[in-house]
CSV table of C-alpha atoms and ligand atoms in Angstrom, one decimal:
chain,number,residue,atom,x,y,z
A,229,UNK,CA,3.3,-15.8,21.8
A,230,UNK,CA,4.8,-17.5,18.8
A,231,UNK,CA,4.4,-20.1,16.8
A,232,UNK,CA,1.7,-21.9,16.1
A,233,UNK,CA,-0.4,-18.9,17.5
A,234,UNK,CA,1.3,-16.4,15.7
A,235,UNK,CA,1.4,-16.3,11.9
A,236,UNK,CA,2.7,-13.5,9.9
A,237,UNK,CA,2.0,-14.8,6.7
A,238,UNK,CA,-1.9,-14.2,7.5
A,239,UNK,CA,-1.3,-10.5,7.2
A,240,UNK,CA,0.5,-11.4,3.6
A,241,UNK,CA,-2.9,-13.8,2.0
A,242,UNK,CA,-3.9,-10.9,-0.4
A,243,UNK,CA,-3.0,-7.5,-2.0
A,244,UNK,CA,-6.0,-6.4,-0.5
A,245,UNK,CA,-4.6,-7.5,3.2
A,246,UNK,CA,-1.1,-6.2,2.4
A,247,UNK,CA,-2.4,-3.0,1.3
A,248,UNK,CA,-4.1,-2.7,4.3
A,249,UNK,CA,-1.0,-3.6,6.6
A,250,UNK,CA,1.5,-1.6,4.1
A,251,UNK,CA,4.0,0.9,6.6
A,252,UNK,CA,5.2,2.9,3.4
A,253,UNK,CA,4.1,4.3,0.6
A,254,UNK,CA,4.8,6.2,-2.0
A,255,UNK,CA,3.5,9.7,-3.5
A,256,UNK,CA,3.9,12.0,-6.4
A,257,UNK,CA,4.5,14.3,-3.3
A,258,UNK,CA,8.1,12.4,-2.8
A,259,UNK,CA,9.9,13.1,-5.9
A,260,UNK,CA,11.9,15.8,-7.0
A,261,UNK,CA,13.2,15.4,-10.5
A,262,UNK,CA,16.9,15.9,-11.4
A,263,UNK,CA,17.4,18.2,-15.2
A,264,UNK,CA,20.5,19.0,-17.2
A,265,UNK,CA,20.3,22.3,-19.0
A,266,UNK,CA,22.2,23.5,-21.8
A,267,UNK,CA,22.9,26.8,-24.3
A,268,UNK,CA,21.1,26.3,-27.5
A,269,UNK,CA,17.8,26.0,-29.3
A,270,UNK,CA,16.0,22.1,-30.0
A,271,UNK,CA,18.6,20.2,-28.1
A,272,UNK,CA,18.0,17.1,-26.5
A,273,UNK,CA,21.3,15.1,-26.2
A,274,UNK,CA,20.8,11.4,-24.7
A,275,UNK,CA,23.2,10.9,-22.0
A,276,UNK,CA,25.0,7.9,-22.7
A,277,UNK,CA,24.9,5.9,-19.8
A,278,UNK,CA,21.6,7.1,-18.4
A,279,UNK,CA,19.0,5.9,-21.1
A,280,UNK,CA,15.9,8.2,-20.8
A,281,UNK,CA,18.0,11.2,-19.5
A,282,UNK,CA,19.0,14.5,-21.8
A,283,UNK,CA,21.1,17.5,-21.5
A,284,UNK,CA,18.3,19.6,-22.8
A,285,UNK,CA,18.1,23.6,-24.2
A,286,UNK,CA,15.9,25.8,-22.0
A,287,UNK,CA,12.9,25.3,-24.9
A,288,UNK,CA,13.0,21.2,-24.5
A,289,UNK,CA,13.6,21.9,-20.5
A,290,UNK,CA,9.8,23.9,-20.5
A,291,UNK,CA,8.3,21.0,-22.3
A,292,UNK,CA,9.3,18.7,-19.3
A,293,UNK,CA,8.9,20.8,-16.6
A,294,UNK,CA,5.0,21.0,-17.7
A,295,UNK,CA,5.2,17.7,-18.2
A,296,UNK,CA,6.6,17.2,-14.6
A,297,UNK,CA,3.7,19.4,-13.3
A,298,UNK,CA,1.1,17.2,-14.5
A,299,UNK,CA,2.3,14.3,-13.2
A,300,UNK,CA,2.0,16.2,-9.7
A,301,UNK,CA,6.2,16.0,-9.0
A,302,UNK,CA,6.5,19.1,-6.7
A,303,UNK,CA,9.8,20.0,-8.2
A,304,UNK,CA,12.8,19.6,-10.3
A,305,UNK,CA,16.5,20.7,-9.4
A,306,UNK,CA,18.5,22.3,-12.2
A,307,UNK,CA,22.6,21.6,-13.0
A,308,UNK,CA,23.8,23.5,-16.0
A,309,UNK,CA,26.4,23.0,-18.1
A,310,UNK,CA,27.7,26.1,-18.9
A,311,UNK,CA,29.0,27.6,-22.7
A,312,UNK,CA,32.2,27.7,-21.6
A,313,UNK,CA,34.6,27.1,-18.7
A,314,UNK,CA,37.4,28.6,-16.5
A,315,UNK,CA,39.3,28.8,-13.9
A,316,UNK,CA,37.0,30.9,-11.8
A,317,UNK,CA,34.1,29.1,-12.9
A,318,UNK,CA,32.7,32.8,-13.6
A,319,UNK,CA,29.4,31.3,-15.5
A,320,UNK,CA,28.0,29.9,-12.1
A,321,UNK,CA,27.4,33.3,-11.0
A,322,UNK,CA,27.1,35.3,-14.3
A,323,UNK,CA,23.3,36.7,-13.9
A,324,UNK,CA,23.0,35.7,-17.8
A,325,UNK,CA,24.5,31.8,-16.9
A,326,UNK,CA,22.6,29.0,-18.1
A,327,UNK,CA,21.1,28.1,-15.1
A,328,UNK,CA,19.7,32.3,-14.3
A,329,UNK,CA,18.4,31.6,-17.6
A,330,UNK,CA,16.8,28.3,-17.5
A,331,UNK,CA,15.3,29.3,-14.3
A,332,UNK,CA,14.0,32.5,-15.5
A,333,UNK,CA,12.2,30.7,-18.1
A,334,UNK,CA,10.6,28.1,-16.2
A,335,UNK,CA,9.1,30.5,-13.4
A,336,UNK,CA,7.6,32.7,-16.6
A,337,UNK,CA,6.2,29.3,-18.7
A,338,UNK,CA,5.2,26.9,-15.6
A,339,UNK,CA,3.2,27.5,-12.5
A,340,UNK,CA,3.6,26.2,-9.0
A,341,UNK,CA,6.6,24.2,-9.9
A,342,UNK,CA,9.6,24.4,-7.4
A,343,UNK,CA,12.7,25.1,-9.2
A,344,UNK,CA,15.3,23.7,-7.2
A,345,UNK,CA,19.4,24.9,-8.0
A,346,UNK,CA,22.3,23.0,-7.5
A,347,UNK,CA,24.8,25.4,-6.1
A,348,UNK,CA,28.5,24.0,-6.5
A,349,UNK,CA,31.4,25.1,-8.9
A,350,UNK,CA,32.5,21.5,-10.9
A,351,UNK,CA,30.0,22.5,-13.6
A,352,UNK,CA,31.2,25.7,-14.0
A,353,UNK,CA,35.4,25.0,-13.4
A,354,UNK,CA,37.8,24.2,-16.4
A,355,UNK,CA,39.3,22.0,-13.8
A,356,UNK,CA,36.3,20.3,-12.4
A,357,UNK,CA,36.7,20.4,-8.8
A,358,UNK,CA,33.8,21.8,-6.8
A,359,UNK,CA,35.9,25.3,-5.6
A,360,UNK,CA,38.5,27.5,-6.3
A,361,UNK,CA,42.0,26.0,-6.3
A,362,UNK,CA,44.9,27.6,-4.7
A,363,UNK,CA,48.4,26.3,-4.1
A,364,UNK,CA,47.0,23.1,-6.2
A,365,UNK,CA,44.3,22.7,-3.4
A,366,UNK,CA,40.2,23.3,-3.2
A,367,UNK,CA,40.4,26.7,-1.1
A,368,UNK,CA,37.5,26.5,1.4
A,369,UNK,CA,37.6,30.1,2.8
A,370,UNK,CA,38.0,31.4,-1.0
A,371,UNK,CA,35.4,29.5,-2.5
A,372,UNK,CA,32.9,30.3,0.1
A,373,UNK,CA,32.7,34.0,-1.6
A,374,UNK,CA,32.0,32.4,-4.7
A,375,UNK,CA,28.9,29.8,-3.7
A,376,UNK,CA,27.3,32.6,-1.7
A,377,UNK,CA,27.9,35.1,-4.8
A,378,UNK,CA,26.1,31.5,-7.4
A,379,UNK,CA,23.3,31.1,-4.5
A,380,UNK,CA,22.4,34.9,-4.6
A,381,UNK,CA,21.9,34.9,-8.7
A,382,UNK,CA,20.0,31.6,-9.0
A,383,UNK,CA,17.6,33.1,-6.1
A,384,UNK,CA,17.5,36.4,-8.0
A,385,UNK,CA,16.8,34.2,-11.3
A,386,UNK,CA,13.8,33.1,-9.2
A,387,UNK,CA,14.7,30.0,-7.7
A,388,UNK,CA,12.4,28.4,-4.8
A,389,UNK,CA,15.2,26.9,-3.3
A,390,UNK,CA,18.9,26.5,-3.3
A,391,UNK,CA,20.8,23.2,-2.8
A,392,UNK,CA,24.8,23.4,-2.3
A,393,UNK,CA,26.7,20.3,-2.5
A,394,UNK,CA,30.1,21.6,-2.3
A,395,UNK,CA,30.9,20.3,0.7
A,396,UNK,CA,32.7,23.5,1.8
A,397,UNK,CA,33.0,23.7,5.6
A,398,UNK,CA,30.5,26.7,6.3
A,399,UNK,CA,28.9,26.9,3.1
A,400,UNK,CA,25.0,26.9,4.9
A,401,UNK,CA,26.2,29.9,7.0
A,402,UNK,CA,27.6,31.9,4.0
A,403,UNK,CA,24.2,31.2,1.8
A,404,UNK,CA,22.3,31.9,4.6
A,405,UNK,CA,24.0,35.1,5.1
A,406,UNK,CA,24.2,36.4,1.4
A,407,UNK,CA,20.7,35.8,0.9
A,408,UNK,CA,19.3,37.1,4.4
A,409,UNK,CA,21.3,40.5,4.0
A,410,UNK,CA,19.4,40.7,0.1
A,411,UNK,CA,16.0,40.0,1.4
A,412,UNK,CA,15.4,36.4,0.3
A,413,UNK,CA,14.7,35.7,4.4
A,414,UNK,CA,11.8,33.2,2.9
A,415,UNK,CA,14.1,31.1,0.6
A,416,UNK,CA,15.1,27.4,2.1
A,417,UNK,CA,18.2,26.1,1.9
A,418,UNK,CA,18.8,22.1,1.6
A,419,UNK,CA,21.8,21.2,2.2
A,420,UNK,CA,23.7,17.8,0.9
A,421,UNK,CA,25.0,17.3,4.5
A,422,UNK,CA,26.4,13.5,4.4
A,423,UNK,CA,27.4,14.0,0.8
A,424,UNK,CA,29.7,10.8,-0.1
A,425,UNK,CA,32.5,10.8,-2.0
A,426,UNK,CA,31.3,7.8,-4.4
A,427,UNK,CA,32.2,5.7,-7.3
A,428,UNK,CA,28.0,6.2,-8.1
A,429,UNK,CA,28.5,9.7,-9.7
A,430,UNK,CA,30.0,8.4,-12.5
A,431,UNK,CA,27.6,8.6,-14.9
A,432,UNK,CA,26.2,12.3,-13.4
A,433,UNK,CA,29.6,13.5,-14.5
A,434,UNK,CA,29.5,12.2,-17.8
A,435,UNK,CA,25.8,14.6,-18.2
A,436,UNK,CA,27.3,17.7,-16.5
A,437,UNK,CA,30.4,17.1,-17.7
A,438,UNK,CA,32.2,17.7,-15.0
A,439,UNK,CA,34.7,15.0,-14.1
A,440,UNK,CA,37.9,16.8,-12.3
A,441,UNK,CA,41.1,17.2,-14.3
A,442,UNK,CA,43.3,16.2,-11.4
A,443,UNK,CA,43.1,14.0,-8.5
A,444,UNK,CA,39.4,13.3,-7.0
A,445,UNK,CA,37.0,14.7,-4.3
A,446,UNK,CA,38.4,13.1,-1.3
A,447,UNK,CA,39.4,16.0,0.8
A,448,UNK,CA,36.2,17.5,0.7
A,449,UNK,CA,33.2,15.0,0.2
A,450,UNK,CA,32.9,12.4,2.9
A,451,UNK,CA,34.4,9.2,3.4
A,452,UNK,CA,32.2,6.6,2.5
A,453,UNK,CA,33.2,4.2,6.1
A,454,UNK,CA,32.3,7.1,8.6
A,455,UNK,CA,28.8,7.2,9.4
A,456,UNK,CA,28.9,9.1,13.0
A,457,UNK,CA,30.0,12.0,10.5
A,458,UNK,CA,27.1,12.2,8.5
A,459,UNK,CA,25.5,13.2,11.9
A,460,UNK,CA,28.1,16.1,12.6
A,461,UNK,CA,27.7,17.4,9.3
A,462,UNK,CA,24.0,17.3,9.6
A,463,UNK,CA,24.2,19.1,12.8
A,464,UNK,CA,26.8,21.7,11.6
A,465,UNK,CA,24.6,22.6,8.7
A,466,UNK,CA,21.1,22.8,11.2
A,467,UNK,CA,23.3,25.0,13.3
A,468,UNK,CA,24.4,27.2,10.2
A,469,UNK,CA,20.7,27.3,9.2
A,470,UNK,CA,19.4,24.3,6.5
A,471,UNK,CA,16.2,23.7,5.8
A,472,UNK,CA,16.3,20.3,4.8
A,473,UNK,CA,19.1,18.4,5.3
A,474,UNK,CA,20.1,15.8,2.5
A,475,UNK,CA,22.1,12.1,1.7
A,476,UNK,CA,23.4,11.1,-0.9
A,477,UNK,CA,23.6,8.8,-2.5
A,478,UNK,CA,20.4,6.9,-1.4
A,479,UNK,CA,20.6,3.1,-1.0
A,480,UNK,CA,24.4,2.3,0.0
A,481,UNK,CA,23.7,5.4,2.4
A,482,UNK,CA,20.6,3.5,4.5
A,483,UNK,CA,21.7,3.4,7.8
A,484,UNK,CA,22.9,7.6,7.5
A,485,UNK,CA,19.4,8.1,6.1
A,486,UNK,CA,18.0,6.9,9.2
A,487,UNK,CA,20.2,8.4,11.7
A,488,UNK,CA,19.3,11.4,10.6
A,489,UNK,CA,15.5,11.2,10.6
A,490,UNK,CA,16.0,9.9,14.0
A,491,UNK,CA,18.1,12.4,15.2
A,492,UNK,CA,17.1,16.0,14.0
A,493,UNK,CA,13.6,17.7,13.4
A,494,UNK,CA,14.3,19.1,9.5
A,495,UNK,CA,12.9,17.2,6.5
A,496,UNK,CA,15.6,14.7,5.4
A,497,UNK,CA,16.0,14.3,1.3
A,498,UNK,CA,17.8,11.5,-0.2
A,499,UNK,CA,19.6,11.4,-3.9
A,500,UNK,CA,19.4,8.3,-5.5
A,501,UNK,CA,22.1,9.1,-7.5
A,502,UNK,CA,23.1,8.2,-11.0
A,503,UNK,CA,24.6,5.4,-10.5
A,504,UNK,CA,22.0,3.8,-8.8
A,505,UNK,CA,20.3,4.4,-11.6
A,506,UNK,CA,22.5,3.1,-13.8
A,507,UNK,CA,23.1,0.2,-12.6
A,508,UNK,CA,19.2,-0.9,-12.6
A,509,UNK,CA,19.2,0.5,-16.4
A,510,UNK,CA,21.7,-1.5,-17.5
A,511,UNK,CA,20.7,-5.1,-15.8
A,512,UNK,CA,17.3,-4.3,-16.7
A,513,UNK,CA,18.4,-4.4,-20.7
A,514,UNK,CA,20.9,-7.4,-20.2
A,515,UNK,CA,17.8,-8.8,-18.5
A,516,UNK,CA,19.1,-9.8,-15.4
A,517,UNK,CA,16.8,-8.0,-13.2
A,518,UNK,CA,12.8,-6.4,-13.6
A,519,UNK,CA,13.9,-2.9,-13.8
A,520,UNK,CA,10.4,-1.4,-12.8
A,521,UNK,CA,10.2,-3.9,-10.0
A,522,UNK,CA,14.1,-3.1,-8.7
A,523,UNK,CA,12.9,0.9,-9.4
A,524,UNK,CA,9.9,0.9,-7.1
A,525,UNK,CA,12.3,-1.4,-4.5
A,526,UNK,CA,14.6,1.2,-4.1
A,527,UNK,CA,12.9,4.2,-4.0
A,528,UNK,CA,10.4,2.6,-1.2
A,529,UNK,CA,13.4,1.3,0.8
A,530,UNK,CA,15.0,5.1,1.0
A,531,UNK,CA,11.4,6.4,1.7
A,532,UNK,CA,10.9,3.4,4.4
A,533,UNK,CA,14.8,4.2,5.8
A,534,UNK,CA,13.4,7.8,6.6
A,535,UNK,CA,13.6,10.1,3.6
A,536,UNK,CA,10.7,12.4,3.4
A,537,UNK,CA,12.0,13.4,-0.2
A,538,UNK,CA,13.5,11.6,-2.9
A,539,UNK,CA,15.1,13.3,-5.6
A,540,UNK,CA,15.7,10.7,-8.3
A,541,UNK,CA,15.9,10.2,-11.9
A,542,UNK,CA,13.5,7.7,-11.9
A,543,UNK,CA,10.7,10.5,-10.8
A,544,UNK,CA,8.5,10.7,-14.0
A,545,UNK,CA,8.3,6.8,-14.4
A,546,UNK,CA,7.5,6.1,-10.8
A,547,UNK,CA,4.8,8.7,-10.4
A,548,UNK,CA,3.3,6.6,-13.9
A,549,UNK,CA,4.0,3.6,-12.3
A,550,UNK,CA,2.1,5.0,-8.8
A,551,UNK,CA,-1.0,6.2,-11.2
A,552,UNK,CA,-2.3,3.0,-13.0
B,714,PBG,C1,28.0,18.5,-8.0
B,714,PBG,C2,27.1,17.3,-7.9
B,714,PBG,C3,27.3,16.0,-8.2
B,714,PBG,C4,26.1,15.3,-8.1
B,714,PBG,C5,25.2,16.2,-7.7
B,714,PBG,N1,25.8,17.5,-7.5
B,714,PBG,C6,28.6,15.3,-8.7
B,714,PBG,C7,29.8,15.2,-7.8
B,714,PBG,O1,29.8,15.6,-6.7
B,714,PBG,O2,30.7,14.7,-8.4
B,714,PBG,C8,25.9,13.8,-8.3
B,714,PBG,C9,24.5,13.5,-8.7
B,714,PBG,C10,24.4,12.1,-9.3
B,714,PBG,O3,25.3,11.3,-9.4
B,714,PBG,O4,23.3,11.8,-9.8
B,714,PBG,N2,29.0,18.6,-7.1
């Protein structure tokens, strides 16, 4: 049956009809909300090249969590940005570190919020890189000790769940372990499995400060041309015990999205990073595209290519958009 009988555009007459016939939609329920925490008191520091984000103090970072719980987000995940660095990165898994702190303070002040933690070192290293170099390279084995020792604190702290996007081969298994053998059998792991090595974090490094001193991420985050890999990474981390297994970023990253809902049984997340949001921030104030319109595009196509969450900047403004 085609043509003449068959007429798709009869299914498109209305917004009434294309409600009706709509395959995705979107939800408060989606969202997870990225935050930047920092030491101080009253600090709210615009991040230059993501309008509408802040490195915030732990007082500012209450006033948005509540505001996130009203709106009905589920969650936020935390990255800190430490008082000071070091080689080590010894304030990622200081028990008095910014983030133990921050998330301290939300679990007294907010209620049924999940707090969310980025494990990973770059925040916390004077030389940026997401481990502990030795012989002038990231140190897998070595810097597995160290993410477990982060994972354990921010869990003590109070965290719901704990996210590592290190990229560290067994990472999953050395969480998993760390927090099993201290009783935290109930707390999820999602792991960034296909995480990218991409030109789109540019702007996230810029608000955790955290661009590396030397050379890039290559030898640990995933080249962006393999996409068979995103599926053994996946797989290794299911194996290793995830929860929910995560790519990022979101909208150059479609196809993995997909293969991955297709392929395992865990929730799949998806990080529309900040360069994705960047890039619709700053054509929306040149005018050259409807930034709300090129928002609500993108975060429906991640949903529609299979994410069941979307952690995104845009979290707050979509669930206001979602409401009227
Ligand atoms: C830490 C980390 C990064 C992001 C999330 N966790 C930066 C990086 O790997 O360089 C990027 C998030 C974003 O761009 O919004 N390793």
């Amino acid at each position: 049956m085609a043509f003449p009988t068959d007429r798709p555009r009869r299914l498109r007459s209305s917004d009434t009809m294309r409600r009706l016939v709509r395959e995705t939609t979107l939800s408060a329920d989606d969202f997870i909300l990225p935050l930047f925490v920092c030491e101080g008191e009253n600090i709210k520091n615009p991040v230059q090249s993501m309008p509408g984000v802040y490195q915030m103090s732990i007082d500012n970072l209450i006033k948005e969590c509540k505001e996130v719980k009203e709106l009905g987000i589920p969650g936020v995940i935390l990255f800190g940005i430490p008082a000071y660095k070091d080689e080590m990165g010894s304030e990622a898994y200081n028990e008095h570190g910014i983030i133990q702190k921050a998330v301290k303070a939300i679990k007294e002040n907010v209620k049924d919020l999940l707090v969310l933690t980025d494990v990973c070192m770059c925040e916390y290293t004077d030389h940026g890189h997401c481990g502990i170099i030795k012989n002038g390279e990231v140190d897998n084995d070595e810097t597995l000790k160290y993410l477990a020792m982060e994972a354990l604190t921010h869990v003590k702290a109070g965290a719901d769940m704990v996210a590592p996007s290190d990229m560290m081969d067994g990472r999953i298994e050395a969480l998993r372990e760390i927090l099993d053998d201290n009783g935290y059998t109930n707390t999820p792991i999602m792991s960034y499995s296909a995480k990218y090595c991409s030109a789109f974090y540019g702007p996230f490094r810029e608000a955790a400060e955290s661009t590396p001193k030397f050379g890039d991420r290559k030898t640990y985050q995933m080249d962006p041309a393999n996409r068979m890999e995103g599926l053994k990474e996946a797989e290794l981390d299911i194996l290793e015990g995830a929860d929910i297994i995560m790519v990022k970023p979101a909208l150059p990253y479609l196809d993995v999205i997909s293969d991955l809902k297709r392929n395992f049984d865990r929730p799949v997340a998806a990080y529309h990073v900040s360069g994705e949001y960047a890039m619709i921030m700053a054509a929306a104030q040149l005018g050259w595209l409807d930034g709300h319109r090129a928002m609500m595009e993108s975060l429906t196509s991640i949903k529609r290519a299979g994410a069941d969450i979307i952690i995104t900047y845009y979290a707050k403004e979509a669930v206001k958009s979602l409401a009227k």
